[in-house]
PDB file of C-alpha atoms in Angstrom:
ATOM      1  CA  TYR H 907      25.293  94.745 -16.949  1.00 63.00           C
ATOM      2  CA  ARG H 908      21.826  95.533 -17.294  1.00 70.00           C
ATOM      3  CA  TYR H 909      19.432  91.759 -16.698  1.00 78.00           C
ATOM      4  CA  GLY H 910      16.474  92.350 -17.860  1.00 80.00           C
ATOM      5  CA  GLU H 911      14.730  91.136 -20.466  1.00 84.00           C
ATOM      6  CA  GLN H 912      16.646  87.190 -19.051  1.00 86.00           C
ATOM      7  CA  ALA H 913      15.018  87.413 -15.801  1.00 90.00           C
ATOM      8  CA  HIS H 914      11.774  87.908 -17.551  1.00 90.00           C
ATOM      9  CA  LEU H 915      12.602  84.348 -19.848  1.00 90.00           C
ATOM     10  CA  LEU H 916      13.359  83.060 -16.618  1.00 92.00           C
ATOM     11  CA  ALA H 917      10.371  84.392 -14.877  1.00 93.00           C
ATOM     12  CA  ARG H 918       8.314  82.208 -17.334  1.00 92.00           C
ATOM     13  CA  PHE H 919      10.244  79.666 -17.648  1.00 92.00           C
ATOM     14  CA  ASP H 920       9.424  78.840 -13.606  1.00 91.00           C
ATOM     15  CA  ARG H 921       5.472  79.096 -14.417  1.00 92.00           C
ATOM     16  CA  PHE H 922       6.505  76.981 -16.782  1.00 92.00           C
ATOM     17  CA  LEU H 923       7.730  74.632 -14.777  1.00 90.00           C
ATOM     18  CA  CYS H 924       5.389  74.767 -12.525  1.00 89.00           C
ATOM     19  CA  ASP H 925       2.548  74.217 -14.556  1.00 90.00           C
ATOM     20  CA  GLU H 926       4.435  70.604 -15.567  1.00 89.00           C
ATOM     21  CA  ALA H 927       4.430  69.400 -11.702  1.00 82.00           C
ATOM     22  CA  LEU H 928       7.839  68.443 -11.061  1.00 82.00           C
ATOM     23  CA  SER H 929       8.100  66.654  -8.333  1.00 81.00           C
ATOM     24  CA  GLN H 930      11.720  67.505  -7.555  1.00 87.00           C
ATOM     25  CA  CYS H 931      14.032  70.076  -8.192  1.00 90.00           C
ATOM     26  CA  GLU H 932      15.895  69.153 -11.491  1.00 92.00           C
ATOM     27  CA  LEU H 933      15.814  69.928 -15.220  1.00 93.00           C
ATOM     28  CA  PRO H 934      15.532  66.784 -17.271  1.00 92.00           C
ATOM     29  CA  ARG H 935      15.453  67.032 -21.070  1.00 92.00           C
ATOM     30  CA  SER H 936      11.960  66.243 -22.080  1.00 91.00           C
ATOM     31  CA  ILE H 937      11.057  68.933 -20.434  1.00 91.00           C
ATOM     32  CA  ASN H 938      13.540  71.509 -20.923  1.00 90.00           C
ATOM     33  CA  ARG H 939      13.050  70.297 -24.696  1.00 91.00           C
ATOM     34  CA  LYS H 940       9.284  71.481 -24.804  1.00 92.00           C
ATOM     35  CA  TRP H 941      10.331  74.560 -23.252  1.00 90.00           C
ATOM     36  CA  LEU H 942      12.844  74.618 -25.999  1.00 90.00           C
ATOM     37  CA  ALA H 943      11.219  74.004 -29.093  1.00 89.00           C
ATOM     38  CA  LYS H 944       9.912  76.547 -31.509  1.00 87.00           C
ATOM     39  CA  ARG H 945       7.323  78.592 -31.317  1.00 87.00           C
ATOM     40  CA  PRO H 946       4.984  79.480 -34.179  1.00 87.00           C
ATOM     41  CA  HIS H 947       5.964  82.745 -35.638  1.00 83.00           C
ATOM     42  CA  GLU H 948       8.982  83.116 -33.288  1.00 83.00           C
ATOM     43  CA  SER H 949      12.156  84.038 -35.437  1.00 82.00           C
ATOM     44  CA  ALA H 950      15.300  82.041 -34.596  1.00 83.00           C
ATOM     45  CA  GLY H 951      17.579  85.533 -32.521  1.00 83.00           C
ATOM     46  CA  THR H 952      14.402  84.993 -30.313  1.00 86.00           C
ATOM     47  CA  GLN H 953      14.640  81.110 -29.791  1.00 87.00           C
ATOM     48  CA  TRP H 954      18.149  81.952 -29.846  1.00 89.00           C
ATOM     49  CA  GLN H 955      17.765  83.604 -26.048  1.00 88.00           C
ATOM     50  CA  ARG H 956      15.805  81.779 -24.547  1.00 90.00           C
ATOM     51  CA  ILE H 957      18.359  78.061 -25.060  1.00 91.00           C
ATOM     52  CA  CYS H 958      21.405  81.172 -23.646  1.00 90.00           C
ATOM     53  CA  ALA H 959      18.915  81.691 -20.322  1.00 90.00           C
ATOM     54  CA  VAL H 960      18.600  77.988 -19.866  1.00 92.00           C
ATOM     55  CA  ARG H 961      21.607  76.863 -20.737  1.00 92.00           C
ATOM     56  CA  GLN H 962      23.320  79.192 -18.201  1.00 92.00           C
ATOM     57  CA  PHE H 963      20.709  78.478 -15.287  1.00 93.00           C
ATOM     58  CA  ALA H 964      20.955  74.722 -16.167  1.00 94.00           C
ATOM     59  CA  LYS H 965      24.231  75.136 -15.598  1.00 95.00           C
ATOM     60  CA  TYR H 966      24.436  77.385 -12.895  1.00 95.00           C
ATOM     61  CA  MET H 967      21.493  74.164 -11.572  1.00 94.00           C
ATOM     62  CA  CYS H 968      24.913  72.001 -11.863  1.00 95.00           C
ATOM     63  CA  ARG H 969      27.415  73.608 -10.364  1.00 96.00           C
ATOM     64  CA  LEU H 970      25.137  72.879  -7.445  1.00 96.00           C
ATOM     65  CA  GLY H 971      25.037  69.431  -7.714  1.00 95.00           C
ATOM     66  CA  TYR H 972      21.099  69.002  -9.146  1.00 95.00           C
ATOM     67  CA  SER H 973      20.411  66.781 -11.737  1.00 94.00           C
ATOM     68  CA  ALA H 974      20.026  69.550 -15.557  1.00 93.00           C
ATOM     69  CA  ASP H 975      20.031  68.561 -19.247  1.00 92.00           C
ATOM     70  CA  VAL H 976      21.936  72.789 -20.629  1.00 93.00           C
ATOM     71  CA  PRO H 977      20.968  72.346 -23.670  1.00 89.00           C
ATOM     72  CA  ASP H 978      23.007  72.558 -26.744  1.00 85.00           C
ATOM     73  CA  ARG H 979      23.821  75.478 -29.033  1.00 76.00           C
ATOM     74  CA  SER H 980      22.927  74.064 -31.790  1.00 75.00           C
ATOM     75  CA  LEU H 981      18.955  73.457 -30.788  1.00 72.00           C
ATOM     76  CA  THR H 982      18.623  76.962 -32.542  1.00 67.00           C
ATOM     77  CA  THR H 983      16.939  76.754 -35.764  1.00 59.00           C
ATOM     78  CA  LYS H 984      19.145  78.494 -38.982  1.00 58.00           C
ATOM     79  CA  GLY H 985      18.197  82.240 -38.868  1.00 53.00           C
ATOM     80  CA  SER H 986      17.928  84.265 -42.551  1.00 53.00           C
ATOM     81  CA  ALA H 987      21.566  86.099 -42.941  1.00 52.00           C
ATOM     82  CA  GLY H 988      19.622  88.246 -45.810  1.00 56.00           C
ATOM     83  CA  PHE H 989      18.423  90.710 -43.926  1.00 65.00           C
ATOM     84  CA  SER H 990      19.775  94.647 -44.781  1.00 79.00           C
ATOM     85  CA  PRO H 991      18.492  97.854 -43.750  1.00 85.00           C
ATOM     86  CA  ARG H 992      17.291 100.216 -46.188  1.00 88.00           C
ATOM     87  CA  ILE H 993      19.142 102.514 -46.027  1.00 92.00           C
ATOM     88  CA  PRO H 994      16.744 106.222 -46.727  1.00 93.00           C
ATOM     89  CA  THR H 995      18.234 108.690 -49.843  1.00 94.00           C
ATOM     90  CA  GLN H 996      18.527 111.962 -49.288  1.00 95.00           C
ATOM     91  CA  ALA H 997      16.047 112.980 -50.967  1.00 96.00           C
ATOM     92  CA  GLU H 998      14.316 110.999 -48.754  1.00 96.00           C
ATOM     93  CA  VAL H 999      14.773 111.471 -45.675  1.00 96.00           C
ATOM     94  CA  GLN H1000      14.094 115.535 -47.207  1.00 97.00           C
ATOM     95  CA  GLN H1001      10.846 114.311 -48.215  1.00 97.00           C
ATOM     96  CA  LEU H1002      10.454 112.744 -45.369  1.00 97.00           C
ATOM     97  CA  LEU H1003      11.346 116.087 -43.301  1.00 97.00           C
ATOM     98  CA  HIS H1004       9.528 118.194 -45.188  1.00 97.00           C
ATOM     99  CA  ALA H1005       6.485 115.945 -44.851  1.00 97.00           C
ATOM    100  CA  ALA H1006       6.902 116.582 -40.951  1.00 97.00           C
ATOM    101  CA  ASP H1007       7.450 120.325 -40.822  1.00 97.00           C
ATOM    102  CA  GLN H1008       3.806 120.093 -42.729  1.00 96.00           C
ATOM    103  CA  LEU H1009       1.979 118.674 -39.665  1.00 95.00           C
ATOM    104  CA  THR H1010      -0.776 119.804 -38.227  1.00 95.00           C
ATOM    105  CA  PRO H1011      -1.887 119.164 -34.785  1.00 94.00           C
ATOM    106  CA  THR H1012      -4.955 116.882 -33.589  1.00 92.00           C
ATOM    107  CA  ALA H1013      -6.905 116.397 -30.608  1.00 92.00           C
ATOM    108  CA  HIS H1014      -4.621 113.904 -29.301  1.00 91.00           C
ATOM    109  CA  SER H1015      -1.528 115.261 -30.042  1.00 92.00           C
ATOM    110  CA  PRO H1016      -1.600 119.283 -29.456  1.00 93.00           C
ATOM    111  CA  LEU H1017       2.120 118.895 -29.340  1.00 94.00           C
ATOM    112  CA  ARG H1018       2.803 116.700 -32.639  1.00 94.00           C
ATOM    113  CA  HIS H1019       3.460 119.938 -35.136  1.00 96.00           C
ATOM    114  CA  LEU H1020       6.346 120.639 -32.706  1.00 96.00           C
ATOM    115  CA  ILE H1021       7.809 117.816 -31.857  1.00 97.00           C
ATOM    116  CA  MET H1022       7.537 115.572 -34.555  1.00 97.00           C
ATOM    117  CA  PRO H1023      10.341 117.702 -37.090  1.00 97.00           C
ATOM    118  CA  GLU H1024      12.603 117.624 -34.204  1.00 97.00           C
ATOM    119  CA  VAL H1025      12.428 114.334 -33.443  1.00 97.00           C
ATOM    120  CA  PHE H1026      12.843 113.311 -37.236  1.00 98.00           C
ATOM    121  CA  ARG H1027      15.510 115.502 -37.400  1.00 97.00           C
ATOM    122  CA  LEU H1028      17.854 114.327 -34.594  1.00 97.00           C
ATOM    123  CA  LEU H1029      17.094 110.160 -35.651  1.00 97.00           C
ATOM    124  CA  TYR H1030      18.901 111.106 -38.713  1.00 97.00           C
ATOM    125  CA  GLY H1031      20.885 114.389 -38.038  1.00 96.00           C
ATOM    126  CA  CYS H1032      22.049 112.014 -34.855  1.00 96.00           C
ATOM    127  CA  GLY H1033      21.678 108.296 -36.108  1.00 95.00           C
ATOM    128  CA  PHE H1034      19.910 107.987 -32.286  1.00 95.00           C
ATOM    129  CA  ARG H1035      18.362 104.962 -30.995  1.00 94.00           C
ATOM    130  CA  LEU H1036      14.349 106.110 -30.960  1.00 95.00           C
ATOM    131  CA  GLY H1037      14.097 105.511 -27.007  1.00 94.00           C
ATOM    132  CA  GLU H1038      17.537 107.411 -26.524  1.00 95.00           C
ATOM    133  CA  VAL H1039      15.561 110.659 -28.284  1.00 96.00           C
ATOM    134  CA  LEU H1040      12.168 109.702 -26.587  1.00 96.00           C
ATOM    135  CA  HIS H1041      13.644 109.208 -22.884  1.00 95.00           C
ATOM    136  CA  LEU H1042      15.431 112.234 -23.137  1.00 96.00           C
ATOM    137  CA  ARG H1043      14.991 115.356 -20.447  1.00 96.00           C
ATOM    138  CA  MET H1044      15.264 118.778 -19.836  1.00 96.00           C
ATOM    139  CA  ALA H1045      18.586 118.332 -17.674  1.00 96.00           C
ATOM    140  CA  ASP H1046      19.922 115.975 -20.710  1.00 96.00           C
ATOM    141  CA  VAL H1047      19.852 119.194 -23.076  1.00 96.00           C
ATOM    142  CA  ASP H1048      22.887 121.502 -22.587  1.00 96.00           C
ATOM    143  CA  LEU H1049      21.495 124.196 -25.767  1.00 96.00           C
ATOM    144  CA  ASN H1050      24.295 127.167 -24.802  1.00 95.00           C
ATOM    145  CA  GLN H1051      27.217 124.536 -25.354  1.00 95.00           C
ATOM    146  CA  GLY H1052      25.250 122.524 -28.208  1.00 96.00           C
ATOM    147  CA  ILE H1053      25.865 118.532 -25.702  1.00 97.00           C
ATOM    148  CA  LEU H1054      22.770 115.818 -25.938  1.00 97.00           C
ATOM    149  CA  THR H1055      23.428 113.198 -22.762  1.00 95.00           C
ATOM    150  CA  VAL H1056      21.856 110.055 -23.543  1.00 94.00           C
ATOM    151  CA  ARG H1057      21.577 107.803 -20.686  1.00 90.00           C
ATOM    152  CA  LYS H1058      21.647 104.521 -19.834  1.00 80.00           C
ATOM    153  CA  GLY H1059      21.766 103.729 -23.621  1.00 74.00           C
ATOM    154  CA  LYS H1060      21.656 100.151 -24.917  1.00 76.00           C
ATOM    155  CA  PHE H1061      23.894  98.443 -23.680  1.00 71.00           C
ATOM    156  CA  GLY H1062      23.555 100.765 -20.470  1.00 74.00           C
ATOM    157  CA  LYS H1063      26.271 103.430 -21.867  1.00 80.00           C
ATOM    158  CA  ASP H1064      26.466 106.859 -21.666  1.00 88.00           C
ATOM    159  CA  ARG H1065      27.729 109.171 -24.535  1.00 92.00           C
ATOM    160  CA  LEU H1066      27.658 112.989 -25.010  1.00 95.00           C
ATOM    161  CA  VAL H1067      26.415 113.683 -28.243  1.00 95.00           C
ATOM    162  CA  PRO H1068      26.815 117.543 -29.929  1.00 96.00           C
ATOM    163  CA  PRO H1069      24.675 118.167 -32.868  1.00 96.00           C
ATOM    164  CA  ALA H1070      25.458 120.066 -35.562  1.00 96.00           C
ATOM    165  CA  LEU H1071      24.519 123.742 -35.056  1.00 96.00           C
ATOM    166  CA  SER H1072      21.672 124.412 -37.459  1.00 96.00           C
ATOM    167  CA  LEU H1073      20.812 121.194 -35.325  1.00 97.00           C
ATOM    168  CA  VAL H1074      21.357 122.720 -32.142  1.00 97.00           C
ATOM    169  CA  GLN H1075      19.180 126.152 -33.457  1.00 97.00           C
ATOM    170  CA  ARG H1076      16.644 124.555 -34.584  1.00 97.00           C
ATOM    171  CA  LEU H1077      16.272 122.696 -30.615  1.00 97.00           C
ATOM    172  CA  GLN H1078      16.713 126.439 -29.183  1.00 97.00           C
ATOM    173  CA  LYS H1079      14.076 127.849 -31.315  1.00 97.00           C
ATOM    174  CA  TYR H1080      11.612 124.379 -29.268  1.00 97.00           C
ATOM    175  CA  ALA H1081      12.273 124.817 -27.122  1.00 96.00           C
ATOM    176  CA  ASN H1082      11.734 128.407 -25.929  1.00 96.00           C
ATOM    177  CA  SER H1083       7.851 127.474 -27.477  1.00 95.00           C
ATOM    178  CA  MET H1084       7.693 124.868 -24.967  1.00 94.00           C
ATOM    179  CA  GLY H1085       8.713 128.045 -22.482  1.00 93.00           C
ATOM    180  CA  ASP H1086      10.070 126.822 -18.563  1.00 93.00           C
ATOM    181  CA  ARG H1087      10.238 123.049 -17.813  1.00 94.00           C
ATOM    182  CA  SER H1088      11.348 121.712 -14.849  1.00 95.00           C
ATOM    183  CA  ALA H1089      14.975 119.750 -15.349  1.00 95.00           C
ATOM    184  CA  ASP H1090      12.952 116.077 -14.955  1.00 95.00           C
ATOM    185  CA  ALA H1091      10.671 116.890 -17.241  1.00 96.00           C
ATOM    186  CA  TYR H1092      10.771 114.561 -20.747  1.00 96.00           C
ATOM    187  CA  PHE H1093      12.438 117.518 -23.903  1.00 97.00           C
ATOM    188  CA  PHE H1094       9.457 115.516 -25.905  1.00 96.00           C
ATOM    189  CA  PRO H1095       6.405 115.621 -23.291  1.00 95.00           C
ATOM    190  CA  SER H1096       3.654 112.908 -24.901  1.00 94.00           C
ATOM    191  CA  PRO H1097      -0.041 114.786 -24.194  1.00 92.00           C
ATOM    192  CA  SER H1098       0.006 113.628 -20.037  1.00 92.00           C
ATOM    193  CA  GLY H1099       3.600 114.986 -19.627  1.00 92.00           C
ATOM    194  CA  GLY H1100       5.596 110.765 -19.701  1.00 93.00           C
ATOM    195  CA  PRO H1101       7.292 110.212 -22.582  1.00 93.00           C
ATOM    196  CA  LEU H1102       6.227 109.664 -26.051  1.00 93.00           C
ATOM    197  CA  SER H1103       5.284 106.551 -27.046  1.00 93.00           C
ATOM    198  CA  LEU H1104       7.139 104.120 -29.212  1.00 93.00           C
ATOM    199  CA  GLY H1105       3.751 103.620 -31.459  1.00 93.00           C
ATOM    200  CA  ALA H1106       2.812 106.968 -31.684  1.00 94.00           C
ATOM    201  CA  VAL H1107       5.987 108.027 -33.450  1.00 96.00           C
ATOM    202  CA  TYR H1108       5.810 105.372 -35.241  1.00 94.00           C
ATOM    203  CA  ALA H1109       2.516 105.729 -37.048  1.00 94.00           C
ATOM    204  CA  VAL H1110       3.526 109.296 -37.714  1.00 96.00           C
ATOM    205  CA  PHE H1111       6.566 107.627 -39.694  1.00 96.00           C
ATOM    206  CA  ARG H1112       3.953 105.391 -41.205  1.00 94.00           C
ATOM    207  CA  GLN H1113       1.593 108.219 -42.345  1.00 95.00           C
ATOM    208  CA  LEU H1114       4.905 110.250 -43.227  1.00 96.00           C
ATOM    209  CA  LEU H1115       5.677 107.454 -46.325  1.00 95.00           C
ATOM    210  CA  LEU H1116       2.762 107.518 -47.568  1.00 94.00           C
ATOM    211  CA  ARG H1117       1.886 111.187 -47.862  1.00 95.00           C
ATOM    212  CA  CYS H1118       5.606 110.886 -49.919  1.00 96.00           C
ATOM    213  CA  LYS H1119       5.088 108.210 -51.558  1.00 94.00           C
ATOM    214  CA  ILE H1120       7.930 106.242 -49.911  1.00 93.00           C
ATOM    215  CA  ALA H1121       6.074 102.272 -50.646  1.00 90.00           C
ATOM    216  CA  HIS H1122       6.922  99.741 -47.493  1.00 86.00           C
ATOM    217  CA  ALA H1123       7.440  96.502 -48.084  1.00 80.00           C
ATOM    218  CA  GLY H1124       6.212  95.012 -44.897  1.00 78.00           C
ATOM    219  CA  ARG H1125       6.482  93.816 -41.640  1.00 74.00           C
ATOM    220  CA  GLY H1126      10.721  93.660 -40.744  1.00 69.00           C
ATOM    221  CA  LYS H1127      11.209  94.960 -44.677  1.00 75.00           C
ATOM    222  CA  GLY H1128      10.672  98.986 -43.835  1.00 77.00           C
ATOM    223  CA  PRO H1129      11.153 101.439 -43.817  1.00 91.00           C
ATOM    224  CA  ARG H1130      12.354 101.489 -40.206  1.00 92.00           C
ATOM    225  CA  ILE H1131      12.592 104.194 -37.866  1.00 94.00           C
ATOM    226  CA  HIS H1132      15.616 102.823 -37.015  1.00 93.00           C
ATOM    227  CA  ASP H1133      16.861 102.295 -41.027  1.00 94.00           C
ATOM    228  CA  LEU H1134      17.191 106.174 -40.386  1.00 96.00           C
ATOM    229  CA  ARG H1135      19.922 105.406 -38.068  1.00 95.00           C
ATOM    230  CA  HIS H1136      21.573 103.397 -40.200  1.00 95.00           C
ATOM    231  CA  GLY H1137      21.391 106.242 -42.962  1.00 96.00           C
ATOM    232  CA  PHE H1138      22.930 108.129 -40.478  1.00 96.00           C
ATOM    233  CA  ALA H1139      25.993 106.179 -40.714  1.00 95.00           C
ATOM    234  CA  CYS H1140      26.135 105.556 -44.143  1.00 95.00           C
ATOM    235  CA  HIS H1141      25.951 108.855 -45.282  1.00 96.00           C
ATOM    236  CA  ALA H1142      28.265 110.253 -43.096  1.00 95.00           C
ATOM    237  CA  LEU H1143      31.139 107.584 -44.345  1.00 95.00           C
ATOM    238  CA  LEU H1144      29.872 108.485 -47.761  1.00 95.00           C
ATOM    239  CA  ARG H1145      30.933 112.127 -47.482  1.00 95.00           C
ATOM    240  CA  TRP H1146      33.842 111.395 -45.898  1.00 95.00           C
ATOM    241  CA  CYS H1147      34.590 109.142 -49.324  1.00 94.00           C
ATOM    242  CA  ARG H1148      34.367 111.823 -50.822  1.00 96.00           C
ATOM    243  CA  GLU H1149      35.905 114.219 -49.173  1.00 95.00           C
ATOM    244  CA  GLY H1150      39.072 111.684 -49.471  1.00 95.00           C
ATOM    245  CA  ALA H1151      38.905 110.681 -45.965  1.00 95.00           C
ATOM    246  CA  ASP H1152      40.993 107.639 -44.502  1.00 93.00           C
ATOM    247  CA  LEU H1153      37.259 105.886 -43.192  1.00 90.00           C
ATOM    248  CA  ASN H1154      39.753 103.307 -40.844  1.00 89.00           C
ATOM    249  CA  ALA H1155      40.871 106.173 -38.948  1.00 92.00           C
ATOM    250  CA  LYS H1156      37.011 107.582 -39.012  1.00 93.00           C
ATOM    251  CA  LEU H1157      35.364 104.407 -37.577  1.00 93.00           C
ATOM    252  CA  PRO H1158      36.124 105.038 -33.724  1.00 94.00           C
ATOM    253  CA  VAL H1159      34.887 108.688 -34.424  1.00 94.00           C
ATOM    254  CA  LEU H1160      31.732 107.756 -35.629  1.00 94.00           C
ATOM    255  CA  SER H1161      31.161 104.113 -33.437  1.00 93.00           C
ATOM    256  CA  THR H1162      31.978 106.645 -30.101  1.00 92.00           C
ATOM    257  CA  TYR H1163      29.440 108.761 -31.575  1.00 94.00           C
ATOM    258  CA  MET H1164      26.537 106.669 -32.189  1.00 93.00           C
ATOM    259  CA  GLY H1165      26.987 104.507 -28.899  1.00 91.00           C
ATOM    260  CA  HIS H1166      28.284 101.146 -30.359  1.00 89.00           C
ATOM    261  CA  ARG H1167      29.780  98.735 -28.357  1.00 84.00           C
ATOM    262  CA  SER H1168      32.643  97.153 -31.011  1.00 85.00           C
ATOM    263  CA  LEU H1169      34.023  98.687 -33.587  1.00 88.00           C
ATOM    264  CA  ALA H1170      32.589  95.442 -34.749  1.00 86.00           C
ATOM    265  CA  GLY H1171      28.927  96.899 -35.579  1.00 84.00           C
ATOM    266  CA  THR H1172      30.321  99.842 -37.113  1.00 89.00           C
ATOM    267  CA  GLN H1173      32.171  98.275 -39.601  1.00 88.00           C
ATOM    268  CA  HIS H1174      28.914  96.570 -40.341  1.00 87.00           C
ATOM    269  CA  TYR H1175      28.354 100.090 -42.126  1.00 87.00           C
ATOM    270  CA  LEU H1176      31.312 100.056 -44.690  1.00 85.00           C
TER     271      LEU H1176
END
């Protein structure tokens, strides 16, 4: 299991406790509550992450015999359950991909006309997470077998992803246009040779939405880049439904392909 975000949270908590100038090794309730209070503009989910990290730390202190207040789970504010992803229609996806094909190079991004059309096709055509696409290296892309290897994706999982043949053929043309590169090179490089940034792709995505006259409803409401992944899943289920397939039998296939931790995450798409 990766332990990244929790470690950052505990480091921030440690700095907070240092500022409070505790005189002995303890975790008083008053100081605990001060740290865990909901902050302006903080989502319920972010506050819940802080509560979980402090709960585990407080339990650890208690096991070692120190006095520590273990925060109750009920401290978190109730989050809104009304979020729903903005699923793009197939026509909108076609518009976006066509607009991506019309991109031209710029001084800051001289290869974007080659890179961005393939990035967006992978996001929708394979249901990738954006970070998974941007961190593909040459060694992860086997265009002879038609297999992409995702390494250390979400939940620390590796997986093999076979794109459709038409997409593999596009990637072959792209790879040829980029010339010979080392196995460790990023498949979609930034101008400096590192991975493209999430922000750079998002900026292009917003430009494409504007060109296609697809309205953006504001922060957190989409369309978001991640909605292309949701669109891939929903459109796959819709296609199978129209073909008369058994969706209960198809769900494990979709779950494995998308790298879900369990079927529970995949069932939301039904």
